[in-house]
Coordinates of C-alpha atoms and ligand atoms in Angstrom, one line a residue:
X1 CA -58.5 149.2 -163.4
X2 CA -60.7 149.5 -160.3
X3 CA -59.4 151.5 -157.3
X4 CA -60.2 150.6 -153.8
X5 CA -62.7 153.1 -152.3
X6 CA -61.5 155.5 -149.8
X7 CA -63.2 155.5 -146.4
X8 CA -64.6 158.8 -145.4
X9 CA -65.6 157.9 -141.8
X10 CA -66.0 155.1 -139.4
X11 CA -69.7 154.7 -138.3
X12 CA -68.6 152.5 -135.4
X13 CA -65.9 154.8 -134.0
X14 CA -66.4 155.9 -130.4
X15 CA -67.2 159.5 -131.3
X16 CA -70.1 158.4 -133.6
X17 CA -71.4 155.8 -131.1
X18 CA -71.4 158.4 -128.3
X19 CA -73.6 160.8 -130.1
X20 CA -74.9 159.6 -133.5
X21 CA -77.0 162.7 -134.2
X22 CA -74.1 165.1 -133.8
X23 CA -71.8 162.9 -135.8
X24 CA -74.4 162.7 -138.7
X25 CA -74.8 166.5 -138.6
X26 CA -71.1 166.8 -139.0
X27 CA -71.0 164.3 -141.9
X28 CA -73.9 166.0 -143.7
X29 CA -72.1 169.3 -143.7
X30 CA -68.6 168.1 -144.8
X31 CA -69.2 164.8 -146.7
X32 CA -72.9 164.4 -147.6
X33 CA -72.4 161.1 -149.5
X34 CA -69.8 159.2 -147.6
X35 CA -68.2 155.8 -147.9
X36 CA -67.3 153.5 -145.0
X37 CA -66.3 149.9 -144.7
X38 CA -69.3 149.1 -142.5
X39 CA -72.2 151.0 -144.0
X40 CA -70.8 151.3 -147.6
X41 CA -72.4 154.5 -148.9
X42 CA -74.3 156.7 -146.5
X43 CA -76.7 159.4 -147.7
X44 CA -77.1 162.3 -145.3
X45 CA -78.9 165.2 -147.2
X46 CA -82.6 165.6 -147.5
X47 CA -82.6 166.2 -151.3
X48 CA -80.4 163.1 -152.0
X49 CA -82.7 161.0 -149.8
X50 CA -85.8 162.2 -151.6
X51 CA -84.2 161.4 -154.9
X52 CA -83.5 157.8 -153.7
X53 CA -87.0 157.3 -152.3
X54 CA -88.7 158.5 -155.5
X55 CA -86.5 156.5 -157.9
X56 CA -87.1 152.8 -157.0
X57 CA -85.9 151.6 -160.4
X58 CA -82.4 152.9 -159.7
X59 CA -82.4 152.4 -155.9
X60 CA -83.7 148.9 -155.2
X61 CA -84.8 147.5 -151.9
X62 CA -83.6 144.0 -152.7
X63 CA -80.6 144.4 -150.4
X64 CA -80.5 141.0 -148.8
X65 CA -80.4 137.4 -149.9
X66 CA -82.9 136.7 -147.1
X67 CA -86.6 137.4 -148.0
X68 CA -88.0 140.4 -146.2
X69 CA -91.7 141.0 -146.9
X70 CA -92.4 143.8 -148.0
X71 CA -89.3 145.9 -147.1
X72 CA -86.8 143.9 -149.2
X73 CA -88.9 143.9 -152.3
X74 CA -89.4 146.1 -155.4
X75 CA -92.5 146.6 -157.6
X76 CA -94.4 144.7 -158.9
X77 CA -93.8 142.0 -156.3
X78 CA -93.7 144.7 -153.5
X79 CA -97.1 146.1 -154.7
X80 CA -98.9 142.8 -154.3
X81 CA -97.8 142.4 -150.7
X82 CA -98.3 146.1 -149.8
X83 CA -101.9 145.7 -151.1
X84 CA -102.4 142.8 -148.7
X85 CA -100.8 144.5 -145.7
X86 CA -102.3 148.0 -145.9
X87 CA -105.9 147.1 -144.7
X88 CA -104.4 145.9 -141.4
X89 CA -103.5 149.6 -140.7
X90 CA -106.7 151.1 -142.2
X91 CA -108.0 154.1 -140.2
X92 CA -110.9 152.1 -138.7
X93 CA -108.6 149.3 -137.5
X94 CA -106.2 151.9 -135.9
X95 CA -109.1 153.7 -134.2
X96 CA -110.5 150.4 -132.9
X97 CA -107.1 149.8 -131.2
X98 CA -107.2 153.0 -129.2
X99 CA -109.0 151.7 -126.1
X100 CA -106.6 148.8 -125.7
X101 CA -103.6 151.0 -126.3
X102 CA -104.9 153.6 -123.7
X103 CA -105.5 150.9 -121.1
X104 CA -101.9 149.7 -121.5
X105 CA -100.4 153.2 -121.3
X106 CA -102.6 154.1 -118.2
X107 CA -101.6 150.8 -116.4
X108 CA -97.9 151.5 -117.0
X109 CA -98.0 155.1 -115.8
X110 CA -99.9 153.8 -112.7
X111 CA -97.0 151.5 -111.9
X112 CA -94.4 154.3 -111.8
X113 CA -93.5 155.6 -108.4
X114 CA -95.8 158.3 -107.1
X115 CA -92.9 160.7 -106.7
X116 CA -89.4 159.8 -107.6
X117 CA -86.8 158.8 -110.1
X118 CA -87.4 156.2 -112.8
X119 CA -85.3 154.7 -115.5
X120 CA -87.8 155.4 -118.2
X121 CA -86.5 153.0 -120.9
X122 CA -86.5 149.9 -118.7
X123 CA -89.4 150.8 -116.5
X124 CA -91.8 152.2 -119.1
X125 CA -90.8 152.7 -122.7
X126 CA -89.8 149.1 -123.7
X127 CA -92.7 147.6 -121.8
X128 CA -95.1 149.9 -123.6
X129 CA -93.8 148.9 -127.0
X130 CA -93.9 145.2 -126.2
X131 CA -97.3 145.2 -124.7
X132 CA -98.9 147.2 -127.5
X133 CA -97.3 145.1 -130.2
X134 CA -98.5 141.9 -128.5
X135 CA -102.0 143.4 -128.0
X136 CA -102.2 144.5 -131.7
X137 CA -101.1 141.0 -132.9
X138 CA -103.2 139.0 -130.4
X139 CA -100.1 137.4 -128.8
X140 CA -100.0 136.1 -125.2
X141 CA -98.1 137.9 -122.4
X142 CA -95.7 135.0 -122.2
X143 CA -94.1 136.3 -125.3
X144 CA -93.1 139.7 -123.7
X145 CA -89.8 138.5 -122.2
X146 CA -88.6 136.4 -125.1
X147 CA -89.4 139.3 -127.5
X148 CA -87.6 141.8 -125.2
X149 CA -84.5 139.6 -125.3
X150 CA -84.8 139.1 -129.0
X151 CA -85.0 142.8 -129.8
X152 CA -81.8 143.5 -127.8
X153 CA -79.9 140.6 -129.4
X154 CA -81.2 141.6 -132.9
X155 CA -79.7 145.1 -132.4
X156 CA -76.4 143.7 -131.0
X157 CA -76.0 141.4 -134.0
X158 CA -76.6 144.3 -136.4
X159 CA -74.0 146.4 -134.7
X160 CA -71.3 143.7 -134.7
X161 CA -72.2 142.9 -138.3
X162 CA -72.0 139.2 -137.3
X163 CA -74.0 137.4 -140.1
X164 CA -74.2 134.1 -138.3
X165 CA -75.6 135.8 -135.1
X166 CA -78.1 137.8 -137.2
X167 CA -79.3 134.6 -138.9
X168 CA -79.6 132.8 -135.5
X169 CA -81.6 135.6 -134.0
X170 CA -83.9 135.7 -137.1
X171 CA -84.3 131.9 -136.8
X172 CA -85.4 132.3 -133.1
X173 CA -88.0 134.8 -134.1
X174 CA -89.3 132.6 -136.8
X175 CA -89.7 129.9 -134.2
X176 CA -92.0 132.1 -132.0
X177 CA -94.3 133.0 -134.9
X178 CA -94.4 129.4 -136.4
X179 CA -95.5 128.1 -133.0
X180 CA -98.3 130.7 -132.9
X181 CA -99.4 129.8 -136.4
X182 CA -99.4 126.0 -135.6
X183 CA -101.5 126.7 -132.4
X184 CA -104.1 128.6 -134.3
X185 CA -104.3 126.0 -137.0
X186 CA -104.8 123.3 -134.4
X187 CA -107.5 125.5 -132.7
X188 CA -109.5 125.7 -136.0
X189 CA -112.7 127.7 -135.6
X190 CA -111.8 128.3 -131.9
X191 CA -108.7 130.3 -132.9
X192 CA -109.0 133.9 -131.6
X193 CA -110.2 136.4 -134.2
X194 CA -107.2 138.7 -134.4
X195 CA -104.5 139.9 -136.7
X196 CA -102.3 136.8 -136.5
X197 CA -105.3 134.4 -137.3
X198 CA -106.4 136.7 -140.2
X199 CA -102.9 136.6 -141.7
X200 CA -103.3 132.8 -142.0
X201 CA -106.3 133.3 -144.4
X202 CA -104.5 135.8 -146.7
X203 CA -103.8 135.0 -150.3
X204 CA -101.3 136.5 -152.7
X205 CA -102.3 136.2 -156.4
X206 CA -104.1 132.9 -156.6
X207 CA -102.5 131.0 -153.7
X208 CA -102.4 131.3 -149.8
X209 CA -99.4 132.9 -148.2
X210 CA -96.7 130.4 -147.1
X211 CA -95.7 130.3 -143.5
X212 CA -92.4 131.7 -144.5
X213 CA -94.1 134.8 -145.9
X214 CA -96.3 135.2 -142.9
X215 CA -93.3 135.0 -140.6
X216 CA -91.4 137.6 -142.7
X217 CA -94.4 140.0 -142.7
X218 CA -94.8 139.6 -139.0
X219 CA -91.0 140.1 -138.5
X220 CA -91.2 143.3 -140.6
X221 CA -94.0 144.6 -138.4
X222 CA -92.3 143.6 -135.2
X223 CA -89.0 145.1 -136.1
X224 CA -90.9 148.2 -137.5
X225 CA -92.6 148.6 -134.2
X226 CA -90.6 147.5 -131.1
X227 CA -87.4 149.5 -131.4
X228 CA -88.9 152.6 -132.9
X229 CA -91.8 153.0 -130.5
X230 CA -89.7 152.4 -127.4
X231 CA -87.1 154.8 -128.7
X232 CA -89.8 157.4 -129.6
X233 CA -91.3 157.3 -126.1
X234 CA -87.8 157.9 -124.6
X235 CA -87.0 160.7 -127.0
X236 CA -90.4 162.4 -126.3
X237 CA -90.2 162.2 -122.6
X238 CA -86.6 163.4 -122.6
X239 CA -87.5 166.3 -124.8
X240 CA -90.3 167.5 -122.6
X241 CA -88.2 167.1 -119.4
X242 CA -85.4 169.1 -121.1
X243 CA -87.8 171.8 -122.2
X244 CA -90.2 172.6 -119.4
X245 CA -91.8 175.4 -121.4
X246 CA -92.9 173.0 -124.1
X247 CA -94.0 170.5 -121.5
X248 CA -96.3 173.2 -119.9
X249 CA -97.6 174.1 -123.4
X250 CA -98.5 170.5 -124.2
X251 CA -100.0 169.8 -120.7
X252 CA -102.4 172.7 -121.3
X253 CA -103.4 171.7 -124.9
X254 CA -103.3 168.1 -125.9
X255 CA -104.6 169.1 -129.4
X256 CA -101.0 170.2 -130.1
X257 CA -99.5 166.8 -129.3
X258 CA -99.7 165.2 -132.7
X259 CA -97.8 168.0 -134.5
X260 CA -95.4 168.3 -131.5
X261 CA -94.6 164.5 -131.6
X262 CA -93.8 164.5 -135.3
X263 CA -91.6 167.6 -134.8
X264 CA -89.7 166.3 -131.8
X265 CA -89.0 163.0 -133.7
X266 CA -87.8 165.0 -136.7
X267 CA -85.3 166.7 -134.4
X268 CA -84.2 163.5 -132.7
X269 CA -84.9 160.4 -134.9
X270 CA -86.1 157.1 -133.4
X271 CA -85.1 155.2 -136.5
X272 CA -81.6 155.7 -137.8
X273 CA -81.3 154.2 -141.2
X274 CA -82.7 151.9 -144.0
X275 CA -80.9 150.4 -146.9
X276 CA -81.0 150.4 -150.7
X277 CA -78.8 149.0 -153.6
X278 CA -78.2 150.7 -156.9
X279 CA -79.2 149.0 -160.1
X280 CA -77.0 151.2 -162.3
X281 CA -74.1 153.6 -161.8
X282 CA -75.2 157.1 -160.5
X283 CA -73.6 160.4 -159.4
X284 CA -74.6 161.8 -156.1
X285 CA -73.1 164.4 -153.9
X286 CA -70.2 164.7 -156.3
X287 CA -69.4 160.9 -155.9
X288 CA -69.8 158.1 -158.4
X289 CA -71.7 155.1 -157.1
X290 CA -71.3 152.0 -159.3
X291 CA -74.2 149.6 -160.1
X292 CA -74.6 147.3 -157.1
X293 CA -73.5 150.0 -154.6
X294 CA -75.0 149.5 -151.1
X295 CA -76.6 152.6 -149.6
X296 CA -77.7 153.5 -146.1
X297 CA -80.4 156.3 -146.0
X298 CA -79.6 158.1 -142.7
X299 CA -83.1 159.4 -141.6
X300 CA -81.5 160.8 -138.5
X301 CA -79.6 163.2 -140.7
X302 CA -81.9 164.1 -143.6
X303 CA -84.6 165.3 -141.2
X304 CA -82.2 167.8 -139.7
X305 CA -80.9 169.2 -143.0
X306 CA -80.5 172.9 -142.6
X307 CA -81.2 173.4 -146.3
X308 CA -84.8 172.4 -145.6
X309 CA -85.4 173.1 -141.9
X310 CA -83.1 176.0 -141.1
X311 CA -81.9 175.5 -137.5
X312 CA -82.4 171.7 -137.1
X313 CA -83.0 172.1 -133.4
X314 CA -85.7 174.8 -133.7
X315 CA -89.0 173.4 -132.5
X316 CA -91.8 174.6 -134.7
X317 CA -95.4 173.4 -134.9
X318 CA -96.1 175.1 -138.3
X319 CA -93.7 173.1 -140.5
X320 CA -94.8 171.5 -143.7
X321 CA -95.5 167.8 -142.8
X322 CA -94.6 166.7 -146.3
X323 CA -91.0 167.6 -145.6
X324 CA -90.7 165.5 -142.5
X325 CA -89.3 162.1 -143.5
X326 CA -90.0 160.5 -140.1
X327 CA -92.1 157.8 -141.7
X328 CA -90.3 157.7 -145.0
X329 CA -91.7 158.5 -148.5
X330 CA -92.4 156.8 -151.8
X331 CA -93.3 153.2 -152.2
X332 CA -92.0 152.0 -148.9
X333 CA -93.5 154.8 -146.8
X334 CA -94.3 153.3 -143.4
X335 CA -97.6 151.4 -143.6
X336 CA -97.8 151.6 -139.7
X337 CA -97.4 155.4 -139.5
X338 CA -101.0 156.1 -138.4
X339 CA -100.8 153.3 -135.8
X340 CA -97.5 154.6 -134.6
X341 CA -99.0 158.2 -134.4
X342 CA -102.0 156.9 -132.4
X343 CA -99.8 154.9 -130.0
X344 CA -97.5 157.8 -129.4
X345 CA -100.2 160.4 -128.9
X346 CA -102.1 158.1 -126.5
X347 CA -99.0 157.2 -124.4
X348 CA -98.0 160.9 -124.1
X349 CA -101.6 161.9 -123.2
X350 CA -101.6 159.3 -120.4
X351 CA -98.2 160.3 -119.2
X352 CA -99.0 164.0 -119.1
X353 CA -102.5 163.6 -117.7
X354 CA -101.4 161.3 -114.9
X355 CA -98.3 163.3 -113.9
X356 CA -97.7 166.9 -112.7
X357 CA -94.1 167.1 -113.7
X358 CA -91.4 165.2 -115.6
X359 CA -87.8 166.5 -115.1
X360 CA -84.2 165.5 -115.9
X361 CA -82.0 164.1 -113.1
X362 CA -78.9 166.1 -113.2
X363 CA -76.7 163.5 -111.5
X364 CA -77.6 160.9 -114.0
X365 CA -77.3 162.1 -117.6
X366 CA -79.1 160.0 -120.2
X367 CA -77.1 157.4 -122.1
X368 CA -77.6 157.5 -125.9
X369 CA -78.4 154.3 -127.7
X370 CA -75.8 153.1 -130.3
X371 CA -76.4 152.2 -133.9
X372 CA -78.7 150.7 -135.2
X373 CA -80.9 151.8 -132.3
X374 CA -82.0 155.4 -131.9
X375 CA -82.9 157.5 -128.8
X376 CA -81.6 156.4 -125.4
X377 CA -80.5 153.1 -123.9
X378 CA -81.0 154.5 -120.4
X379 CA -82.9 157.6 -119.3
X380 CA -83.2 158.7 -115.7
X381 CA -86.2 161.0 -115.2
X382 CA -87.9 162.5 -112.1
X383 CA -91.6 162.0 -112.1
X384 CA -94.3 163.6 -109.9
X385 CA -97.4 161.6 -110.5
X386 CA -100.9 163.0 -109.8
X387 CA -102.3 161.4 -106.7
Ligands
LIG1 C1 -92.3 155.8 -134.6 C2 -92.5 154.7 -135.1 C3 -92.1 154.3 -136.5 C4 -91.2 154.9 -137.4 C5 -90.4 156.2 -137.1 C6 -91.2 154.2 -138.7 C7 -90.5 154.6 -139.8 C8 -90.5 153.9 -141.0 C9 -89.8 154.3 -142.2 C10 -88.9 155.5 -142.3 C11 -90.0 153.3 -143.1 C12 -89.5 153.3 -144.6 C13 -88.4 152.3 -144.7 C14 -87.7 152.4 -146.1 O1 -88.0 153.3 -146.9 O2 -86.9 151.4 -146.4 C15 -90.9 152.3 -142.5 C16 -91.3 151.2 -143.2 C17 -92.1 150.2 -142.6 N1 -92.6 150.3 -141.3 FE1 -92.5 151.8 -140.0 N2 -92.1 153.1 -138.5 C18 -92.6 153.2 -137.3 C19 -93.6 152.3 -136.8 C20 -94.1 151.2 -137.4 C21 -95.1 150.4 -136.9 C22 -95.9 150.6 -135.7 C23 -95.3 149.3 -137.9 C24 -96.2 148.2 -137.9 C25 -96.7 147.6 -136.8 C26 -94.3 149.6 -138.9 C27 -94.1 148.8 -140.0 C28 -93.3 149.1 -141.1 C29 -93.2 148.2 -142.3 C30 -93.8 146.9 -142.5 C31 -92.4 148.9 -143.2 C32 -91.9 148.5 -144.6 C33 -92.8 149.0 -145.6 C34 -92.4 148.7 -147.1 O3 -91.2 148.4 -147.3 O4 -93.3 148.8 -148.0 N3 -93.6 150.7 -138.6 N4 -91.2 152.7 -141.2

């Protein structure tokens, strides 16, 4: 006889929504593999997470009935699409993007008030993410606003768990990309030579990609990029405002920025979770998960596990990078990691080089973002720009 599963927590309770990181710390310590109605099984510990990431036979990515290329796939199908995608993020392509990325970052810093308060998420971080994503893909500026609205609605639909809304939002995105593909086909040889046009010429096995596959690849990249980069910019700026000593250190020595960025985003995750499904029954954290169990990997907890990192809030530049799960591990490790690292280093270099001081505004505490988003939904900061 099967017993209904007990619920260990409610991921959408007010206390969790108010401060996700603190709530996940608490769960990791008292119930590291926990069941809930909304997220099914949540995995909070670093060691359990690594076990899942390394065993893709038992922990499958085929979590949805909707195709998701490549994140919703398992090998060997996943391998074929990963092989096709990885060259788009090759070191020389990432390096070639640096000047465009720097120009966007410099322009946005230049638009901030010379001396005064800004709402960093609305006036800087989301614009940066949108503009670099469109620049990387070769998309027109007219897409900035629809994409901004789409990102917000996509996150809202995930939080409410409303499947019809999620499908409608996905359909809207598909429409944007299909129009871009149609325009490029119509332009023929006059189509711009960029990432979107190149995707049209890709083949998988012995056939061209279908439009549905291209749309799904582009959706994976866009979801991978927009929310995480905007959240990361907010987390990094907030961290430096809250820790003036670290801000001074990094202002003096930009060579420390790359390690500092990975460490700050370990402490405060921009990406909260990804999903898996079991292909057979397993034991984990003293719990039995049946075949077909749905799992959420809580990155925002595993990267703060005291069993690996000691005091999770201790900022150290000499940690072992292999233990930081910021960009995942195993088959699905983020293909955009080097692009993301470049974008974040460049935006922080421009922000620090063109300002004298970034500080918190005590009367307006930051508002934390709610699941599935990480970081802050609103972040008031005081900026003194170099004149
Ligand atoms: C700070 C920024 C970013 C963070 C923290 C991040 C983090 C991650 C993580 C943890 C995964 C693994 C997911 C899993 O195991 O299911 C992942 C996968 C992925 N990311 Fe990123 N990512 C970032 C930026 C980007 C960018 C800029 C792109 C592309 C433009 C991108 C594209 C992807 C794609 C396509 C996957 C799926 C890979 C697969 O399933 O094989 N990400 N990312």
